[in-house]
Coordinates of C-alpha atoms in Angstrom, one line a residue:
X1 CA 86.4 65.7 107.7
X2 CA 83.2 65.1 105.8
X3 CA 81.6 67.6 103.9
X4 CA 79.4 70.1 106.7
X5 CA 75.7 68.8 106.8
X6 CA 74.5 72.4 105.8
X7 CA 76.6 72.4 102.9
X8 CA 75.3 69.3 101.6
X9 CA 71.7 70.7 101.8
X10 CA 72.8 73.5 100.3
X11 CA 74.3 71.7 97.5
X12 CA 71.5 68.8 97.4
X13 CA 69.3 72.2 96.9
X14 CA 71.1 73.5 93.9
X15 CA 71.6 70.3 92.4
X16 CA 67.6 70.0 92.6
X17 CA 66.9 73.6 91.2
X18 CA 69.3 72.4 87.9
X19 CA 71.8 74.8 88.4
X20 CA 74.5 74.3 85.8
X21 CA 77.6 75.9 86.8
X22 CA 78.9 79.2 85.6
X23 CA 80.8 77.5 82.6
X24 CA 77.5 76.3 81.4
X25 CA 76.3 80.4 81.5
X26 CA 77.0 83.4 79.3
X27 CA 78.1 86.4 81.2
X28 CA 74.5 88.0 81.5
X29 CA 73.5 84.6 82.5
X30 CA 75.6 84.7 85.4
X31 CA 75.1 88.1 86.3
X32 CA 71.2 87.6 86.3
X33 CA 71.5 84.4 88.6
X34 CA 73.9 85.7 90.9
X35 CA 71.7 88.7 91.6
X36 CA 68.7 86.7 91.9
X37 CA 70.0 84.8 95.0
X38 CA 68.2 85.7 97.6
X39 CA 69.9 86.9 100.8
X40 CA 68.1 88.0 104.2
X41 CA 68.5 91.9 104.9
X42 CA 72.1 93.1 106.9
X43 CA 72.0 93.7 110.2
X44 CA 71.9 97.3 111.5
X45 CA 74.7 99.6 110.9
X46 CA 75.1 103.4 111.9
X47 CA 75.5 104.9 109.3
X48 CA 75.5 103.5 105.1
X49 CA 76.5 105.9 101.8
X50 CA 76.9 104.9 98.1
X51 CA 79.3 107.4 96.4
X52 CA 81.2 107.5 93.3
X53 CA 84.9 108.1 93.3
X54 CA 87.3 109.0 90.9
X55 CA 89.0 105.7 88.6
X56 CA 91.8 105.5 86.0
X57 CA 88.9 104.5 83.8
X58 CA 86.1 106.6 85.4
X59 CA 83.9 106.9 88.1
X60 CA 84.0 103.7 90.7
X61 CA 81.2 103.4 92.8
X62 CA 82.1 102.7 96.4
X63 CA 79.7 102.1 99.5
X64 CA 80.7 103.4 102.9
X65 CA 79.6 101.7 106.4
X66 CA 80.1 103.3 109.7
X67 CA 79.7 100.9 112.8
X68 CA 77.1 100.5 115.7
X69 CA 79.9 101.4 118.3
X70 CA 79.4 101.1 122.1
X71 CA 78.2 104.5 124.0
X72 CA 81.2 107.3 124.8
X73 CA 83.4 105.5 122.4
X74 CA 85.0 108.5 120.3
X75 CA 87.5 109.4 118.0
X76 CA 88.5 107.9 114.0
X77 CA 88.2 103.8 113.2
X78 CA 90.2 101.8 111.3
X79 CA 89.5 101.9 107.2
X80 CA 88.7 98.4 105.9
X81 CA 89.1 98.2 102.0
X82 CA 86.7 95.8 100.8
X83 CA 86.9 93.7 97.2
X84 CA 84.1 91.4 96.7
X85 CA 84.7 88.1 94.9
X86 CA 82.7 87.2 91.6
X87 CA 85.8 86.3 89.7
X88 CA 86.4 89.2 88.3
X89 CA 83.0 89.1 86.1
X90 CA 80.2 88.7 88.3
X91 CA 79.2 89.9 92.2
X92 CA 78.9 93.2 93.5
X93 CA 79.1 95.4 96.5
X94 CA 74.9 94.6 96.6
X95 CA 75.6 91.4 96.6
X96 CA 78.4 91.8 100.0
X97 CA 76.0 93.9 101.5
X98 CA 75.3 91.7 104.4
X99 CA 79.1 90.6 104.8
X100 CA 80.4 94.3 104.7
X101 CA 77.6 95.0 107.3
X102 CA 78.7 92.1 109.6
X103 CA 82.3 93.0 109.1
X104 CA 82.0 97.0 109.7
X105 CA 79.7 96.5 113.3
X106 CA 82.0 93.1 114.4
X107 CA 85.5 94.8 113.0
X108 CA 84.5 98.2 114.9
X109 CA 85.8 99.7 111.4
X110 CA 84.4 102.2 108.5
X111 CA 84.3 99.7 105.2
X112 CA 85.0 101.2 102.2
X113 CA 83.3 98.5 99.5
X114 CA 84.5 98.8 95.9
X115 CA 82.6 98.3 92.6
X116 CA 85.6 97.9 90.5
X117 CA 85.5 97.3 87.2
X118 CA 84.1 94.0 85.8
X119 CA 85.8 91.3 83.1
X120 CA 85.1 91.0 80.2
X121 CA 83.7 94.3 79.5
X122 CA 86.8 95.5 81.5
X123 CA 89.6 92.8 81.1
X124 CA 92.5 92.8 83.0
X125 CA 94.3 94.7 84.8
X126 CA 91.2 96.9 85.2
X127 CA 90.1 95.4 88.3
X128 CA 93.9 95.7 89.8
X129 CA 93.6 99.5 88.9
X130 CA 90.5 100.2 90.2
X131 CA 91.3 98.6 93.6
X132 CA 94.8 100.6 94.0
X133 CA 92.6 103.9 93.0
X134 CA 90.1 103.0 95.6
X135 CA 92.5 102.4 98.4
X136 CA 94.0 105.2 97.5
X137 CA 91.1 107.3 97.5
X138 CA 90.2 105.9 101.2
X139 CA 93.4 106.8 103.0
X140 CA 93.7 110.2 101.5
X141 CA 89.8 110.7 102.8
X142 CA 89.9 109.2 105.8
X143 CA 89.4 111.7 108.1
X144 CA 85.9 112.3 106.1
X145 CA 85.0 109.1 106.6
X146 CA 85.3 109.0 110.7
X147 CA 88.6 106.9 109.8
X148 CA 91.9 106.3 111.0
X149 CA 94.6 106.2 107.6
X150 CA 97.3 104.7 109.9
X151 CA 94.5 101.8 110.9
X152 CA 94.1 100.4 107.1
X153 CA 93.2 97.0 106.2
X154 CA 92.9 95.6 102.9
X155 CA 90.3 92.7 102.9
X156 CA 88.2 90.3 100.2
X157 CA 87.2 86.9 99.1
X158 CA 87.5 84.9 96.2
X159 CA 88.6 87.4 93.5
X160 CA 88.3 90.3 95.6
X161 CA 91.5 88.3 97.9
X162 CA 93.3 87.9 94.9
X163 CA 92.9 92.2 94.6
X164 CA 93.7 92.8 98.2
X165 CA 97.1 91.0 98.3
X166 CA 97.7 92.4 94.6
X167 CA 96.7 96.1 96.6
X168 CA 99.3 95.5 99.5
X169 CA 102.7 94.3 97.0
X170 CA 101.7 97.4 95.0
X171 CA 101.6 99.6 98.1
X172 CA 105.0 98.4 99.5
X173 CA 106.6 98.8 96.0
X174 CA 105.3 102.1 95.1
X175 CA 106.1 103.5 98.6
X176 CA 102.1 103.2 100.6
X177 CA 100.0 103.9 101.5
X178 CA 101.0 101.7 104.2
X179 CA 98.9 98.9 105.0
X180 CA 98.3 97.5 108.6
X181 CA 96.6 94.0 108.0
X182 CA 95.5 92.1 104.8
X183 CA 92.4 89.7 105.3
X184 CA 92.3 87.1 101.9
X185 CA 89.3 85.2 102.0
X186 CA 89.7 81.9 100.0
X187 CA 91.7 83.8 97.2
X188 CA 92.9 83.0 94.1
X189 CA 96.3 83.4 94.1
X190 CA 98.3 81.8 91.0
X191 CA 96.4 81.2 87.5
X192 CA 99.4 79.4 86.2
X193 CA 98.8 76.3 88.0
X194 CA 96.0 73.5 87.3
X195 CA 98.5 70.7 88.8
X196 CA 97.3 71.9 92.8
X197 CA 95.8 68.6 94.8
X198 CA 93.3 70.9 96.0
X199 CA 91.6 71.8 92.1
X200 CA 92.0 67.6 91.5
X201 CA 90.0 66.6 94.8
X202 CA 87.5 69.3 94.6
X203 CA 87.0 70.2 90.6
X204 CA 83.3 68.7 90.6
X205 CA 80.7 68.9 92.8
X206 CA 81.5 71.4 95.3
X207 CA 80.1 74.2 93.8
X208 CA 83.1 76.2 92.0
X209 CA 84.8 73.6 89.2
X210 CA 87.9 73.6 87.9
X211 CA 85.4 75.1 84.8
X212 CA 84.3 77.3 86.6
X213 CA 87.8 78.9 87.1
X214 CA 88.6 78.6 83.6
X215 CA 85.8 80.6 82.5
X216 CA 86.2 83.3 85.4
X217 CA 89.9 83.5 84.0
X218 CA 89.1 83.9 80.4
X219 CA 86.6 86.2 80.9
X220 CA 89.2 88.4 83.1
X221 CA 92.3 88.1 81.1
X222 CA 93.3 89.7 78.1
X223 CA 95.5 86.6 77.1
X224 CA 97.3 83.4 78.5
X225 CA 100.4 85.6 78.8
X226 CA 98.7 87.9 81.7
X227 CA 98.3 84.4 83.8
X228 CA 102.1 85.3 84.7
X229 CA 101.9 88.7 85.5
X230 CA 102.4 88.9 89.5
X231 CA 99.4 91.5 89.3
X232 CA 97.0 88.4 88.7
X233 CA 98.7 85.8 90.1
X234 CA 100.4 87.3 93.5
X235 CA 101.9 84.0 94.8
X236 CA 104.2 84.8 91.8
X237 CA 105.7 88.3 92.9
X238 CA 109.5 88.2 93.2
X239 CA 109.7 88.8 96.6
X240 CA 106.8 89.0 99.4
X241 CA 109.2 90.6 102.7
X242 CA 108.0 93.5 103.9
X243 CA 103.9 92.7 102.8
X244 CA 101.7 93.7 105.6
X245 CA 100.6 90.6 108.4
X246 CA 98.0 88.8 107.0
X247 CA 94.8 86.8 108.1
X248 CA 94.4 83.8 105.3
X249 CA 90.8 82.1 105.0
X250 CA 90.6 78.4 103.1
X251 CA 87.9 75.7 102.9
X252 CA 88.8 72.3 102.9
X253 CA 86.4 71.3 99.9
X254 CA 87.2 74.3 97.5
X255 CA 89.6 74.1 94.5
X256 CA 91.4 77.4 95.7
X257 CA 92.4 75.5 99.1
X258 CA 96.3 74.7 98.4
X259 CA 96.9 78.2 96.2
X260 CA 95.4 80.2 99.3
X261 CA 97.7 78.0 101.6
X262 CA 101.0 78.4 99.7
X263 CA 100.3 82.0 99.4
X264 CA 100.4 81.7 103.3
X265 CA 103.8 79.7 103.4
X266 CA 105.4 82.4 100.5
X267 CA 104.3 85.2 103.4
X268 CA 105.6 83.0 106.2
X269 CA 109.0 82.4 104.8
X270 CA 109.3 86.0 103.6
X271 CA 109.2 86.7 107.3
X272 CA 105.4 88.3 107.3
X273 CA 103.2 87.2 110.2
X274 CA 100.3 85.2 108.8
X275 CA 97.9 82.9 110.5
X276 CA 96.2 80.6 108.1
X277 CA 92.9 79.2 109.3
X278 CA 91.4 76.3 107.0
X279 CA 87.7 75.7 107.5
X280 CA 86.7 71.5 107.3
X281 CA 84.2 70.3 105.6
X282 CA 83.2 74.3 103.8
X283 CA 83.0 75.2 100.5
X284 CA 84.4 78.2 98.4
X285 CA 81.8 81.2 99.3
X286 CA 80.9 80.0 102.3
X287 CA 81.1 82.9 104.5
X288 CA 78.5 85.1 101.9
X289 CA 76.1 82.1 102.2
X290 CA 73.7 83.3 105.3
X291 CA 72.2 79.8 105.2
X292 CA 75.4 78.4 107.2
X293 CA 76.2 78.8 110.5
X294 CA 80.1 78.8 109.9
X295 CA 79.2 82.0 107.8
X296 CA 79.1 84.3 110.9
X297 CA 81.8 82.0 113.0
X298 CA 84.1 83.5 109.8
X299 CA 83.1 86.8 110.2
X300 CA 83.9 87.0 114.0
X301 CA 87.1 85.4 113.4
X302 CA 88.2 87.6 111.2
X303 CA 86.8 90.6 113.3
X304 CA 88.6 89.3 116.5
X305 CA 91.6 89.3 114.0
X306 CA 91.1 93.1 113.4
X307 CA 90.3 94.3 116.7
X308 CA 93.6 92.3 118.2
X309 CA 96.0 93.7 115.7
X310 CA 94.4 97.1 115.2
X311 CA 93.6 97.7 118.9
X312 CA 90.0 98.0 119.0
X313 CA 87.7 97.7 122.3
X314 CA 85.2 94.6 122.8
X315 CA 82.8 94.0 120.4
X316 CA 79.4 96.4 119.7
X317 CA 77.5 93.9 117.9
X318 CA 77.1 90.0 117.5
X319 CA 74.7 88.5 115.7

């Protein structure tokens, strides 16, 4: 399928504006221009707290949303686990504001959306520890939060996928908590691999490069040798039975597409349920770019995903 007509605008629109990839940047330069973008204000929630929660390597910021929920509905929600992407060195839960806002009213779940710690500053496994901590944190809080422990779901995009699949093998190996569902949102799922068709289609030109990636990873890692560690590449763990169901997102012009995808076929043949949904014609980041319409068309799916499996009523909210 072509590439989506918004996309190309968008795209036409950055290429006009000079930008020069994140390769091209140094770490502040990224940062800055990331948090520059502009993005239109969330939609309505009930209820919104920053916190800070305890880390392995200090406090970790968190941000808590509580859903609109439809009158006389009662009792705890399911706990979503949020990671944004960024790869592992940029982004930031101010930056997934309006996604974790969409999510919580659409999903009828509290999210719990982590700040975990950022590459290089914080190389890896940082990040991995951070996450575990956080989800952690969530179940053993839940009833604070208005939220059901049994009802977790472990979600993210980009970087933040890559840490929720990396949460839910460490959860099943060190006995829980027990997840319910895993949402990975165009992850990154094996850094030992440059060889995927996927990264040779779509390396140039459709907003993340191959060079991108490259930096992201070398930013992250410590060394080359952490590239084989399970805990950054998941499609690598030994053995994936037993992983909670999962909900796999992939764009069919982004170099992640075929890494996301086989992660889905290592679930499948490990005997986990797994739908795997590619999305023609988008880029990687789509669903955080407000501009497209496909943006909310994610979000639902992935809310009518939640609501089926973690039997919540009809939606309170659509956009």
């Amino acid at each position: 399928m072509p590439l989506d007509a918004q996309v190309q605008v968008l795209l036409d629109q950055m290429k006009a504006l000079g930008f020069p990839g994140f390769a091209a940047l140094d770490v502040s330069q990224a940062r800055s221009l990331f948090s520059q973008v502009e993005r239109p204000p969330g939609e309505p929630v009930a209820g919104v707290e920053d916190r800070v929660i305890p880390g392995p390597g200090g406090d970790i910021p968190v941000r808590v949303y509580r859903p609109v929920q439809p009158a006389g509905s009662d009792g705890p929600l399911p706990l979503v686990v949020f990671f944004h992407g960024g790869g592992w060195t940029i982004g930031s839960i101010e930056g997934h504001d309006p996604v974790c806002r969409a999510l919580a009213n659409r999903a009828g779940s509290v999210v719990l959306s982590v700040e975990y710690r950022l590459g290089p500053e914080h190389r890896f496994p940082a990040a991995v520890e951070d996450a575990v901590a956080a989800t952690g944190w969530a179940v053993e809080h839940a009833h604070e939060l208005g939220a059901d422990p049994v009802r977790l779901v472990v979600a993210g995009d980009s970087a933040g996928g890559n840490l929720a699949a990396v949460v839910a093998i460490h959860a099943r190996d060190t006995g829980g908590p027990a997840i319910a569902h895993q949402v990975l949102i165009y992850p990154a799922t094996d850094m030992t691999r440059r060889d995927w068709p996927s990264y040779e289609e779509n390396g140039e030109g459709y907003f993340l490069t191959v060079r991108d990636m490259e930096w992201f990873e070398t930013h992250y890692l410590r060394s080359p040798a952490d590239r084989d560690s399970w805990q950054a590449s998941p499609l690598l763990a030994a053995d994936h039975a037993g992983l909670p169901p999962a909900l796999i997102l992939t764009a069919e012009f982004d170099p992640l597409r075929d890494q996301g995808e086989a992660y889905g076929e290592r679930l499948r043949a490990a005997g986990v349920p797994v739908r795997v949904v590619r999305y023609p014609g988008q880029i990687h980041g789509f669903m955080s770019l407000d501009a497209l319409d496909v943006s909310k068309t994610a979000l639902d799916e992935i809310a009518a995903e939640l609501r089926s499996a973690l039997g919540v009523g009809s939606a309170a909210h659509s956009a």
